[in-house]
Amino acid sequence: MTKPRHVWLLILFLPALPARARAGDPPSYSEQVVVTATLAPEEESEIGTAATVITRERIEETGAPTVLEALRLVPGLDVVRAGSDGAVTSVFLRGGGSTHALVLVDGVRVNSPYFAGYDFSSLTTANVERIEVVRGPFSALYGSDALGGVIQIFTRPAGSRPGASAKLEAGNAGRRSGTVFATVGGRDLAVAISAVDSRSGGDRPNSAWTTRSGSVRVDVRATEDLSGAVEVEIRDADGGVPGAVGQETPHAAGGIREQRIAVPVIWKHGAGREASFLLAQARSEPTFREPDLGFSDASDAETLEVRGTETWRSPRRTFVAFGSWDASRVSSKTVFDHDRSRIWAAGLQESVRFGGGWSATAGLRYDRHSAFGGEPSPRATLSRLSADSRWKVRGSAGRAFRAPSIGELFYPWSGNPGLRPERSSSAEIGVERYLTGGGRVEATAFWSDFRDLILYDFPSSKNENVGRARARGVEIAARTPFSGRVALDAGYTLLGAEDRTTGRDLPRRPRHTAYLAATSHPAKGVVLTLRAAFVGRRADVDAVTFLPIESPSYLRLDLFARKDLARYSPYVRLENLAGRRYDEADGYPAPGRRVAFGLDVRM
C-alpha cells in the first residue's frame, strides 16, 4: 500500500502530468440507469423498486469526504456514528437492523462474516465513482444480509487517456488529508491508482484517528467481446477508543485492516448474451487494545467468493441465471483458533417489458448454508410508465434472510450452532413523477415483518432466535432543478419500527428524518451547497447503564463552497455549521463545528 509520504510526493509532481482528455474516458452510468436492482443496467423508469443513485458529480457538488456523509442524502436510510471521525458507523435501512443492509464494492460482498454488518467509519469517497442504494428485500438476487436493501459502491474506472487528480485538505480538530487518483493506459489496457492519507485529532481525549488506503485497478480488453480486470484495495485505520461519556477509556486503542481482491471477467458471446464471472476475496482484521484491563485481541475474518452469471437480453425481455459459492473463515488470537461457514446458491430472474408501459420482474434464489440448511428467497415487482413518460407507479414484494454469522454460531460464550436465519417479508407501493430538466419526485409506502431475530437469551446464556419486529413507513424524496443554476435535493421519512416482543420502539430508528440539500452555481465555476439533516427523537440505550432511554432530536447544517480555476479548485467545507451538541448514539458526542480548507488539482 502507498505510504503517506508517497501521497505527498505524487501530489507535488501532478502538474507535470499531461492534462486528462475527458473524451477518452469510458462512459459512466447516469442517475437514470440502475445496475444493482436487477444485476443488469436498467433504466430507472422501468424498475419496480425504490432506488437512489449518487454519482461522482453529486459527490463533488456536496463535498462529501466520506461515503457515510454521501449516504445522509438517501431516503429511508439513517446513518449512526458513535462519536467523531473513525468511530463505528452503521446504517439502518427502512427500520431494519444495522446488520440488515448488504454492502457491495464492485459486486464484492464486504459485510463481516464474524459479527454481521459493515462499518463505514474509514471509507472515503476518493475512489468512488457512484453509489447505488436499492431499498427493500433483495435476497432473491444477493442472498444473505439484504433484508433492508443493498448499498453498492462502484470504484472509479481507468480512463483510456492518461490523467490524474489530487486533493490537499487541512482544518481544525487536527484535520489533515491528501488523496491522489491517477489513470494511465489506453483502450485495451488501462490502470487506475488511488491513495489516501487522512487523519483527525478528534474532539475528545484519545479520539485521534488515521486512515490510509491504496488501490490498483487494471482493466484489460482482450477482444471486442472479452474483457476483465484485476482490482486490489487495502485500507488501514487506527486510533484511540475514547469510550462513552462517563465511562471513558483513556488508553484504549483499536484499528482495522481491510483488503479486497477481485477478478471480474465479462464475455459477450452472442446477440444479447453475456456471461460474467467473479473471483474475489474480502478480508478484515480488526484489533483492540485496553492496557488498563490487560486485554487485547486481533481477529481475522475472510470470505472467498465465486460467482457466475449468464444474461440474455432482448428488446422486451431480460433473463438472468446465476450461481455462487462463498466460504468464510474467522480466527481470533484470544477467543478461538478458527471457525468456518460455507454457502452455495443458485437463482434466476426474468424481467419483461409489456405494452402500454408495463414492466414486471420475478426472481427466485435458493441458498444452502453449512450450518442451518436451505433458504428460498422469492421476489417480484410490477411497474407502469405513463404514455408521456411523466408518471410511474410501482409495487414489489419479497422475502429475505440473514444467515447467522460465525460469531453468532460459534463464539465461545454466546454462540449457538443451532441458530436459524433471520427472516423478513416485505412489500412496497410507490409513485414517481418525472420533471422537466431531469428532476424526479417520488413517494413510497413500505412495510416489513421481521422474525427469528437473533438475540442474546440470558436464561440460556447463548444466542437464540427469539426476536420479532415490524416496520411501517413512508418515504418522500425529490430532486428538482429549478434552473441551470439551482437544484434542490430533499427527502422525508416517516417510520414506525416496533419490537413485537417488548412492544417498545426499536432503538436508533427515529420516527421522523429529513434532509435538504440546495446546490447553486451563482457564477461560472462556483458551486455552493447547503445541507440540512434532521433526525427526530428515537429510542436508544444508555451507554453506561444500558437502560432504555429516548434521545432528543437534532438538526445539523453543513456548507460546501468551491471555485474552479482551470486545473485548480480551492474549496471550503463547514460541517455542523451551527455548532450543535448532539449524539447520534447515546454517550458518544458527535463532532462540533468543523472547518476545512482544501485544494483540488485536476490534470
Coordinates of C-alpha atoms in Angstrom, one line a residue:
M1 CA 0.0 0.0 0.0
T2 CA 1.2 3.5 -0.8
K3 CA 2.8 5.1 2.3
P4 CA 1.6 8.6 3.4
R5 CA 4.9 10.3 2.3
H6 CA 4.4 8.9 -1.2
V7 CA 0.9 10.6 -1.3
W8 CA 2.5 14.0 -0.8
L9 CA 5.2 13.3 -3.4
L10 CA 2.6 12.3 -6.0
I11 CA 0.7 15.5 -5.4
L12 CA 3.8 17.7 -5.8
F13 CA 4.5 16.1 -9.2
L14 CA 0.9 16.1 -10.5
P15 CA 1.3 19.4 -12.5
A16 CA 3.9 17.6 -14.7
L17 CA 1.4 15.0 -15.9
P18 CA -0.5 15.6 -19.2
A19 CA -4.0 17.1 -19.0
R20 CA -6.7 14.5 -19.0
A21 CA -8.8 14.2 -22.1
R22 CA -12.3 13.6 -20.9
A23 CA -13.5 12.5 -24.3
G24 CA -11.3 9.4 -23.9
D25 CA -12.9 8.2 -20.6
P26 CA -15.2 5.2 -20.6
P27 CA -18.8 6.2 -20.4
S28 CA -20.3 6.1 -16.9
Y29 CA -24.0 5.4 -16.0
S30 CA -26.1 8.4 -15.1
E31 CA -28.7 8.7 -12.4
Q32 CA -31.2 7.3 -14.8
V33 CA -29.6 3.9 -15.0
V34 CA -29.5 1.4 -12.1
V35 CA -27.5 -1.9 -12.1
T36 CA -28.0 -3.2 -8.5
A37 CA -31.8 -3.6 -8.8
T38 CA -31.7 -6.4 -11.5
L39 CA -28.0 -7.4 -11.9
A40 CA -28.0 -5.7 -15.3
P41 CA -28.1 -2.0 -16.4
E42 CA -31.8 -0.9 -16.5
E43 CA -33.5 2.4 -17.0
E44 CA -34.7 3.7 -13.6
S45 CA -38.1 4.4 -15.2
E46 CA -38.5 0.6 -15.9
I47 CA -37.6 -0.9 -12.5
G48 CA -40.3 -1.6 -9.9
T49 CA -38.4 -0.7 -6.7
A50 CA -37.2 2.4 -4.9
A51 CA -33.6 3.3 -5.9
T52 CA -31.2 6.2 -5.3
V53 CA -28.1 6.8 -7.3
I54 CA -25.3 9.1 -6.1
T55 CA -23.0 10.0 -8.9
R56 CA -19.4 11.2 -8.8
E57 CA -20.7 14.6 -9.9
R58 CA -23.1 14.7 -6.9
I59 CA -20.3 13.7 -4.5
E60 CA -18.2 16.6 -5.7
E61 CA -21.1 19.1 -5.7
T62 CA -21.8 18.3 -2.0
G63 CA -18.2 17.9 -1.0
A64 CA -18.9 14.7 0.9
P65 CA -15.4 13.4 2.0
T66 CA -16.7 10.0 3.2
V67 CA -19.3 7.5 2.0
L68 CA -21.3 7.9 5.2
E69 CA -21.7 11.6 4.5
A70 CA -22.9 10.9 1.0
L71 CA -25.5 8.4 2.3
R72 CA -27.1 11.0 4.5
L73 CA -29.0 12.2 1.4
V74 CA -30.8 8.9 0.9
P75 CA -34.5 8.5 1.9
G76 CA -35.3 5.6 4.3
L77 CA -31.7 5.4 5.4
D78 CA -30.3 6.6 8.7
V79 CA -26.6 6.9 9.5
V80 CA -25.4 6.4 13.1
R81 CA -21.8 7.2 14.0
A82 CA -20.8 6.5 17.6
G83 CA -18.7 9.6 18.0
S84 CA -16.3 11.6 15.8
D85 CA -14.0 10.5 12.9
G86 CA -13.2 6.8 12.9
A87 CA -15.9 5.8 15.3
V88 CA -18.0 2.7 14.5
T89 CA -20.6 3.7 11.9
S90 CA -23.7 1.8 11.0
V91 CA -26.7 2.4 8.6
F92 CA -30.3 1.5 9.2
L93 CA -32.5 0.9 6.1
R94 CA -36.3 1.1 6.5
G95 CA -36.3 0.1 10.1
G96 CA -34.1 -2.9 9.7
G97 CA -31.1 -3.5 11.9
S98 CA -27.6 -2.4 11.2
T99 CA -26.9 -6.0 10.1
H100 CA -29.8 -5.9 7.6
A101 CA -28.1 -3.9 4.8
L102 CA -25.8 -5.7 2.4
V103 CA -22.8 -3.7 1.2
L104 CA -21.1 -4.5 -2.1
V105 CA -17.9 -2.9 -3.6
D106 CA -17.8 -3.5 -7.3
G107 CA -20.1 -6.6 -6.7
V108 CA -17.9 -8.0 -3.9
R109 CA -19.6 -8.6 -0.5
V110 CA -17.7 -6.8 2.3
N111 CA -20.1 -7.5 5.2
S112 CA -18.1 -9.1 8.0
P113 CA -18.6 -12.9 8.4
Y114 CA -17.6 -12.6 12.1
F115 CA -20.3 -10.4 13.6
A116 CA -22.6 -9.3 10.8
G117 CA -22.8 -5.8 9.3
Y118 CA -20.3 -3.3 7.8
D119 CA -18.5 -0.5 9.5
F120 CA -18.4 2.6 7.2
S121 CA -16.1 4.6 9.5
S122 CA -12.9 4.5 7.3
L123 CA -14.5 4.5 3.8
T124 CA -13.7 7.7 1.9
T125 CA -15.1 8.9 -1.5
A126 CA -11.7 9.4 -3.0
N127 CA -12.0 6.2 -5.2
V128 CA -15.8 6.2 -5.5
E129 CA -17.4 6.7 -9.0
R130 CA -21.0 6.1 -7.9
I131 CA -23.2 4.7 -5.2
E132 CA -26.4 2.8 -5.7
V133 CA -28.9 2.2 -2.9
V134 CA -31.8 -0.1 -3.6
R135 CA -34.3 -0.4 -0.7
G136 CA -36.4 -3.5 0.1
P137 CA -35.8 -7.2 0.3
F138 CA -33.0 -8.3 -2.2
S139 CA -32.1 -11.8 -1.1
A140 CA -33.6 -13.1 -4.3
L141 CA -30.6 -11.6 -6.1
Y142 CA -27.9 -11.4 -3.4
G143 CA -28.7 -13.9 -0.7
S144 CA -27.9 -13.2 3.0
D145 CA -28.0 -9.8 4.7
A146 CA -30.2 -8.0 2.1
L147 CA -33.3 -7.6 4.3
G148 CA -33.5 -3.8 4.3
G149 CA -31.7 -3.3 1.0
V150 CA -28.4 -3.2 -0.8
I151 CA -25.7 -0.4 -0.9
Q152 CA -23.3 -0.9 -3.8
I153 CA -20.2 1.2 -4.2
F154 CA -18.6 1.4 -7.7
T155 CA -15.0 2.4 -7.7
R156 CA -13.5 4.8 -10.3
P157 CA -12.5 3.1 -13.5
A158 CA -9.4 3.6 -15.5
G159 CA -9.7 6.0 -18.4
S160 CA -8.4 5.5 -21.9
R161 CA -6.2 8.5 -21.7
P162 CA -3.6 9.4 -19.0
G163 CA -4.8 11.7 -16.3
A164 CA -4.7 12.5 -12.6
S165 CA -6.2 14.4 -9.8
A166 CA -5.4 15.2 -6.2
K167 CA -6.7 16.9 -3.1
L168 CA -4.9 18.5 -0.1
E169 CA -7.0 19.5 2.9
A170 CA -6.5 20.9 6.4
G171 CA -8.8 22.1 9.1
N172 CA -9.5 22.3 12.8
A173 CA -9.5 19.4 15.2
G174 CA -6.3 18.2 13.6
R175 CA -7.9 17.5 10.3
R176 CA -5.3 16.7 7.5
S177 CA -5.8 14.7 4.3
G178 CA -4.2 14.0 1.0
T179 CA -5.7 12.0 -1.9
V180 CA -4.4 11.0 -5.3
F181 CA -6.2 9.4 -8.3
A182 CA -4.3 8.6 -11.5
T183 CA -5.0 6.6 -14.6
V184 CA -2.7 5.6 -17.4
G185 CA -3.1 3.4 -20.5
G186 CA -5.3 3.1 -23.4
R187 CA -8.4 1.4 -24.8
D188 CA -7.1 -2.2 -24.4
L189 CA -5.0 -1.9 -21.2
A190 CA -5.6 0.8 -18.6
V191 CA -4.5 1.2 -15.0
A192 CA -6.1 3.3 -12.2
I193 CA -4.3 4.0 -9.0
S194 CA -5.6 5.8 -5.9
A195 CA -4.0 6.6 -2.5
V196 CA -5.5 8.3 0.6
D197 CA -3.9 9.5 3.8
S198 CA -6.4 11.1 6.2
R199 CA -6.2 11.9 9.9
S200 CA -8.0 13.8 12.6
G201 CA -7.1 14.8 16.1
G202 CA -10.7 14.3 17.3
D203 CA -12.9 16.3 19.7
R204 CA -12.3 14.3 22.9
P205 CA -9.2 12.9 24.6
N206 CA -8.0 9.7 23.0
S207 CA -10.1 10.2 19.8
A208 CA -7.3 10.8 17.2
W209 CA -7.8 8.7 14.1
T210 CA -5.8 7.9 10.9
T211 CA -6.9 6.2 7.7
R212 CA -4.5 5.2 4.9
S213 CA -5.6 3.3 1.8
G214 CA -4.4 2.4 -1.6
S215 CA -5.9 0.7 -4.6
V216 CA -4.8 -0.5 -8.1
R217 CA -7.2 -1.5 -10.8
V218 CA -6.1 -3.0 -14.2
D219 CA -8.6 -3.1 -17.0
V220 CA -7.9 -5.4 -19.9
R221 CA -9.8 -5.7 -23.1
A222 CA -8.6 -8.9 -24.8
T223 CA -11.1 -8.7 -27.7
E224 CA -14.2 -6.7 -28.5
D225 CA -16.3 -9.3 -26.7
L226 CA -13.9 -10.4 -23.8
S227 CA -12.8 -8.1 -21.1
G228 CA -11.6 -8.4 -17.5
A229 CA -10.0 -6.6 -14.6
V230 CA -7.9 -7.1 -11.5
E231 CA -8.7 -5.0 -8.5
V232 CA -6.7 -4.7 -5.3
E233 CA -7.6 -2.4 -2.4
I234 CA -6.1 -2.2 1.0
R235 CA -7.2 0.1 3.8
D236 CA -5.6 0.6 7.2
A237 CA -7.3 2.6 10.0
D238 CA -6.3 3.0 13.6
G239 CA -6.7 5.4 16.5
G240 CA -7.9 5.9 20.1
V241 CA -11.2 4.5 21.5
P242 CA -12.4 7.2 24.0
G243 CA -15.3 5.2 25.3
A244 CA -18.7 6.6 26.3
V245 CA -19.1 9.8 28.3
G246 CA -19.0 8.7 32.0
Q247 CA -17.1 5.5 31.2
E248 CA -14.0 6.8 29.4
T249 CA -11.2 4.6 28.3
P250 CA -8.2 7.0 28.0
H251 CA -5.7 4.4 26.9
A252 CA -7.8 2.1 24.7
A253 CA -7.0 1.8 21.0
G254 CA -8.3 0.0 18.0
G255 CA -8.0 -0.3 14.3
I256 CA -8.9 -2.3 11.3
R257 CA -7.1 -3.5 8.1
E258 CA -9.4 -4.3 5.2
Q259 CA -8.4 -6.0 1.9
R260 CA -10.3 -6.6 -1.2
I261 CA -9.1 -8.5 -4.2
A262 CA -11.4 -9.1 -7.2
V263 CA -11.0 -10.6 -10.7
P264 CA -14.2 -9.9 -12.8
V265 CA -14.5 -11.2 -16.3
I266 CA -17.2 -10.4 -18.9
W267 CA -17.7 -12.3 -22.1
K268 CA -20.3 -11.2 -24.7
H269 CA -20.8 -14.4 -26.7
G270 CA -23.8 -13.8 -28.9
A271 CA -26.5 -11.3 -29.7
G272 CA -27.9 -10.1 -26.4
R273 CA -26.0 -12.8 -24.5
E274 CA -23.4 -12.0 -21.8
A275 CA -21.6 -14.2 -19.3
S276 CA -19.8 -12.8 -16.3
F277 CA -17.5 -14.4 -13.7
L278 CA -16.2 -13.1 -10.4
L279 CA -13.5 -14.4 -8.2
A280 CA -13.0 -12.3 -5.0
Q281 CA -11.5 -12.2 -1.6
A282 CA -12.7 -9.8 1.2
R283 CA -10.7 -9.7 4.4
S284 CA -11.0 -7.6 7.6
E285 CA -8.6 -7.7 10.5
P286 CA -9.8 -5.6 13.5
T287 CA -7.7 -5.1 16.5
F288 CA -8.4 -3.8 20.0
R289 CA -6.2 -3.0 23.0
E290 CA -7.2 -1.9 26.5
P291 CA -4.0 -1.8 28.6
D292 CA -5.8 -0.7 31.7
L293 CA -7.6 -4.1 31.8
G294 CA -4.7 -6.0 30.4
F295 CA -6.8 -7.1 27.3
S296 CA -6.0 -7.2 23.6
D297 CA -7.4 -9.1 20.7
A298 CA -6.8 -9.4 17.0
S299 CA -9.1 -11.3 14.7
D300 CA -9.0 -12.2 11.1
A301 CA -12.3 -12.6 9.0
E302 CA -12.0 -13.7 5.4
T303 CA -14.6 -14.5 2.7
L304 CA -13.8 -16.2 -0.6
E305 CA -16.5 -15.6 -3.2
V306 CA -17.0 -17.2 -6.6
R307 CA -20.0 -16.2 -8.8
G308 CA -21.1 -16.8 -12.3
T309 CA -23.9 -15.1 -14.2
E310 CA -25.5 -15.6 -17.6
T311 CA -27.7 -12.9 -19.1
W312 CA -30.0 -13.0 -22.1
R313 CA -31.3 -9.6 -23.3
S314 CA -33.9 -8.7 -26.0
P315 CA -35.9 -5.5 -26.6
R316 CA -38.7 -6.9 -24.4
R317 CA -37.1 -9.4 -22.0
T318 CA -34.0 -9.8 -19.8
F319 CA -33.3 -13.2 -18.3
V320 CA -30.6 -13.8 -15.7
A321 CA -29.3 -17.1 -14.3
F322 CA -26.6 -17.2 -11.6
G323 CA -24.8 -19.4 -9.2
S324 CA -22.4 -18.6 -6.3
W325 CA -20.2 -20.1 -3.6
D326 CA -18.9 -18.3 -0.5
A327 CA -16.6 -19.7 2.1
S328 CA -15.9 -17.7 5.3
R329 CA -13.3 -18.2 7.9
V330 CA -12.7 -16.4 11.2
S331 CA -9.9 -16.7 13.7
S332 CA -9.0 -14.8 16.9
K333 CA -5.9 -14.7 19.0
T334 CA -7.8 -14.7 22.3
V335 CA -11.2 -16.3 21.6
F336 CA -10.8 -19.3 19.3
D337 CA -8.4 -20.7 16.8
H338 CA -10.8 -20.6 13.8
D339 CA -14.3 -21.5 12.6
R340 CA -15.8 -21.6 9.2
S341 CA -19.0 -21.5 7.3
R342 CA -19.9 -22.1 3.6
I343 CA -22.9 -21.2 1.5
W344 CA -23.7 -22.0 -2.1
A345 CA -26.6 -20.6 -4.1
A346 CA -28.4 -20.7 -7.4
G347 CA -31.1 -18.5 -8.8
L348 CA -32.8 -16.9 -11.8
Q349 CA -34.7 -13.7 -12.6
E350 CA -36.7 -12.6 -15.6
S351 CA -37.8 -9.0 -16.5
V352 CA -40.4 -8.5 -19.1
R353 CA -41.5 -5.2 -20.7
F354 CA -45.1 -5.4 -21.9
G355 CA -47.0 -3.0 -24.0
G356 CA -48.7 0.1 -22.5
G357 CA -45.7 0.9 -20.3
W358 CA -46.0 -2.2 -18.1
S359 CA -42.9 -3.9 -16.8
A360 CA -42.6 -6.9 -14.4
T361 CA -39.7 -8.8 -12.8
A362 CA -39.8 -12.1 -10.9
G363 CA -36.9 -13.9 -9.3
L364 CA -36.1 -16.8 -7.0
R365 CA -32.9 -17.8 -5.3
Y366 CA -32.0 -20.8 -3.2
D367 CA -29.2 -20.7 -0.6
R368 CA -27.7 -23.7 1.1
H369 CA -25.8 -23.0 4.3
S370 CA -23.4 -25.4 6.0
A371 CA -24.9 -24.8 9.4
F372 CA -28.7 -24.3 9.1
G373 CA -29.6 -25.8 5.7
G374 CA -31.6 -24.3 2.8
E375 CA -33.4 -21.0 2.4
P376 CA -35.5 -19.9 -0.6
S377 CA -35.9 -16.2 -1.4
P378 CA -38.6 -15.1 -3.9
R379 CA -39.2 -11.5 -5.1
A380 CA -41.5 -9.8 -7.7
T381 CA -42.1 -6.3 -8.9
L382 CA -44.6 -4.6 -11.2
S383 CA -44.5 -1.1 -12.6
R384 CA -46.2 1.1 -15.3
L385 CA -44.8 4.1 -17.0
S386 CA -47.4 6.5 -18.4
A387 CA -47.6 7.2 -22.2
D388 CA -46.0 10.6 -21.8
S389 CA -43.2 9.1 -19.6
R390 CA -44.1 11.5 -16.8
W391 CA -45.7 9.1 -14.2
K392 CA -44.6 5.8 -12.9
V393 CA -46.5 3.6 -10.4
R394 CA -44.7 0.6 -9.0
G395 CA -45.0 -2.2 -6.4
S396 CA -42.9 -5.0 -5.1
A397 CA -42.9 -7.8 -2.6
G398 CA -40.4 -10.4 -1.4
R399 CA -38.7 -12.4 1.3
A400 CA -35.2 -12.0 2.6
F401 CA -32.9 -13.6 5.2
R402 CA -29.7 -13.1 7.1
A403 CA -27.6 -16.1 7.8
P404 CA -26.2 -16.4 11.3
S405 CA -22.6 -15.0 11.4
I406 CA -19.7 -17.2 12.5
G407 CA -19.5 -15.2 15.8
E408 CA -23.2 -15.8 16.5
L409 CA -22.8 -19.5 15.7
F410 CA -19.5 -20.3 17.4
Y411 CA -18.4 -17.5 19.8
P412 CA -17.5 -19.5 23.0
W413 CA -19.6 -17.5 25.5
S414 CA -22.7 -16.9 23.4
G415 CA -22.6 -19.0 20.2
N416 CA -25.3 -21.4 19.2
P417 CA -24.7 -23.7 16.3
G418 CA -28.4 -24.4 16.1
L419 CA -29.4 -20.9 15.1
R420 CA -31.8 -20.4 12.2
P421 CA -31.5 -17.4 9.8
E422 CA -33.3 -14.2 10.5
R423 CA -36.1 -13.7 8.0
S424 CA -38.3 -10.9 6.7
S425 CA -41.4 -10.5 4.5
S426 CA -41.7 -7.1 2.9
A427 CA -43.8 -5.1 0.4
E428 CA -44.0 -1.6 -1.0
I429 CA -46.0 0.6 -3.3
G430 CA -44.8 3.8 -4.8
V431 CA -45.4 6.6 -7.4
E432 CA -42.9 8.7 -9.2
R433 CA -43.3 11.9 -11.2
Y434 CA -40.6 12.8 -13.7
L435 CA -40.0 16.5 -14.1
T436 CA -38.7 18.7 -17.0
G437 CA -35.0 19.0 -16.8
G438 CA -34.3 15.6 -15.3
G439 CA -35.9 16.1 -11.9
R440 CA -38.0 13.5 -10.1
V441 CA -40.4 13.3 -7.2
E442 CA -41.3 10.0 -5.5
A443 CA -43.4 8.7 -2.7
T444 CA -43.2 5.1 -1.3
A445 CA -45.1 3.3 1.4
F446 CA -43.4 0.2 2.8
W447 CA -43.9 -2.4 5.4
S448 CA -41.8 -5.3 6.7
D449 CA -42.2 -8.1 9.2
F450 CA -39.0 -9.5 10.8
R451 CA -38.9 -12.8 12.6
D452 CA -36.4 -15.2 14.2
L453 CA -34.2 -12.2 15.0
I454 CA -31.0 -13.4 16.8
L455 CA -30.8 -12.0 20.3
Y456 CA -28.8 -13.0 23.4
D457 CA -31.0 -15.0 25.7
F458 CA -30.0 -14.6 29.4
P459 CA -31.7 -17.7 30.7
S460 CA -29.9 -20.0 28.3
S461 CA -26.7 -17.8 28.2
K462 CA -26.5 -18.0 24.4
N463 CA -27.9 -16.5 21.2
E464 CA -31.4 -17.6 20.3
N465 CA -34.0 -16.9 17.5
V466 CA -36.4 -15.0 19.9
G467 CA -36.8 -11.6 18.3
R468 CA -39.8 -10.3 16.3
A469 CA -40.1 -6.8 14.8
R470 CA -42.3 -4.8 12.4
A471 CA -41.5 -1.7 10.4
R472 CA -44.0 0.5 8.6
G473 CA -43.2 3.8 6.9
V474 CA -43.4 6.3 4.1
E475 CA -40.6 7.8 2.1
I476 CA -40.9 11.1 0.1
A477 CA -38.0 12.4 -2.0
A478 CA -37.4 15.0 -4.7
R479 CA -34.5 16.1 -6.8
T480 CA -35.6 19.3 -8.6
P481 CA -33.5 21.5 -10.9
F482 CA -35.2 24.9 -10.7
S483 CA -32.9 26.4 -13.3
G484 CA -29.5 25.9 -14.7
R485 CA -28.1 27.4 -11.5
V486 CA -30.1 26.0 -8.6
A487 CA -31.2 22.4 -7.7
L488 CA -32.8 21.0 -4.6
D489 CA -32.5 17.5 -3.2
A490 CA -34.9 16.8 -0.4
G491 CA -36.3 13.8 1.4
Y492 CA -38.5 12.9 4.4
T493 CA -39.1 9.5 6.0
L494 CA -41.9 8.6 8.5
L495 CA -41.1 5.4 10.2
G496 CA -42.7 3.2 12.8
A497 CA -40.4 0.4 14.0
E498 CA -41.6 -1.8 16.8
D499 CA -40.1 -4.6 18.8
R500 CA -43.0 -7.0 18.8
T501 CA -41.6 -9.0 21.8
T502 CA -41.5 -6.0 24.2
G503 CA -43.9 -3.6 22.4
R504 CA -41.2 -0.8 22.5
D505 CA -39.8 1.2 19.6
L506 CA -36.7 -0.4 18.1
P507 CA -33.5 1.5 19.2
R508 CA -32.0 4.1 16.9
R509 CA -34.9 4.2 14.5
P510 CA -36.2 7.8 14.5
R511 CA -39.9 8.3 13.7
H512 CA -39.0 11.4 11.6
T513 CA -36.0 12.1 9.5
A514 CA -35.5 14.6 6.8
Y515 CA -32.8 16.2 4.6
L516 CA -32.4 19.1 2.3
A517 CA -29.5 19.9 0.0
A518 CA -29.6 23.1 -2.0
T519 CA -26.9 23.4 -4.7
S520 CA -26.3 26.7 -6.5
H521 CA -24.0 27.8 -9.4
P522 CA -24.2 31.5 -8.8
A523 CA -21.3 32.3 -11.2
K524 CA -19.1 30.4 -13.7
G525 CA -17.0 27.8 -11.9
V526 CA -18.6 28.4 -8.5
V527 CA -20.5 25.7 -6.6
L528 CA -22.3 26.3 -3.3
T529 CA -24.2 23.5 -1.4
L530 CA -26.1 24.0 1.8
R531 CA -27.2 20.8 3.5
A532 CA -29.6 20.3 6.4
A533 CA -30.3 17.0 8.1
F534 CA -33.0 16.5 10.7
V535 CA -33.2 13.4 12.9
G536 CA -36.2 13.1 15.3
R537 CA -36.5 11.7 18.8
R538 CA -35.7 8.0 19.0
A539 CA -35.3 5.1 21.4
D540 CA -31.8 4.3 22.5
V541 CA -29.9 2.5 25.2
D542 CA -28.0 4.5 27.9
A543 CA -24.3 3.9 27.1
V544 CA -23.4 3.5 30.8
T545 CA -26.4 1.8 32.5
F546 CA -27.8 0.1 29.4
L547 CA -31.3 1.1 30.4
P548 CA -33.8 2.2 27.7
I549 CA -33.9 6.0 27.1
E550 CA -35.1 8.4 24.4
S551 CA -32.5 10.5 22.6
P552 CA -33.5 14.1 21.6
S553 CA -33.9 15.3 18.1
Y554 CA -31.2 17.3 16.3
L555 CA -30.6 19.5 13.3
R556 CA -27.3 19.6 11.5
L557 CA -26.3 22.2 8.9
D558 CA -23.3 21.9 6.5
L559 CA -21.9 24.2 3.9
F560 CA -19.6 23.5 1.0
A561 CA -18.2 26.0 -1.5
R562 CA -15.8 25.5 -4.4
K563 CA -14.3 27.7 -7.1
D564 CA -13.0 26.1 -10.3
L565 CA -9.9 27.9 -11.7
A566 CA -8.7 25.9 -14.7
R567 CA -6.8 23.0 -13.2
Y568 CA -7.1 24.2 -9.6
S569 CA -10.2 24.3 -7.4
P570 CA -9.9 25.8 -3.9
Y571 CA -12.8 24.9 -1.6
V572 CA -14.0 25.2 2.0
R573 CA -16.3 22.8 3.9
L574 CA -18.1 23.6 7.1
E575 CA -19.7 20.7 9.0
N576 CA -22.2 21.3 11.9
L577 CA -22.2 24.9 10.9
A578 CA -24.3 25.9 14.0
G579 CA -22.0 24.1 16.4
R580 CA -24.9 22.0 17.8
R581 CA -24.2 19.4 20.5
Y582 CA -25.8 16.1 19.8
D583 CA -25.3 12.3 19.9
E584 CA -26.1 10.0 17.1
A585 CA -25.6 7.2 19.5
D586 CA -26.1 7.9 23.2
G587 CA -22.9 8.7 25.2
Y588 CA -20.8 9.4 22.1
P589 CA -20.9 13.1 21.2
A590 CA -20.8 14.0 17.5
P591 CA -18.1 16.4 16.3
G592 CA -18.6 20.1 17.0
R593 CA -18.1 22.7 14.3
R594 CA -15.6 21.6 11.7
V595 CA -13.9 23.9 9.2
A596 CA -11.7 22.5 6.4
F597 CA -9.9 24.3 3.6
G598 CA -8.7 22.3 0.5
L599 CA -7.3 22.5 -2.9
D600 CA -8.4 20.1 -5.7
V601 CA -5.9 19.7 -8.6
R602 CA -7.1 18.1 -11.9
M603 CA -4.7 17.0 -14.6

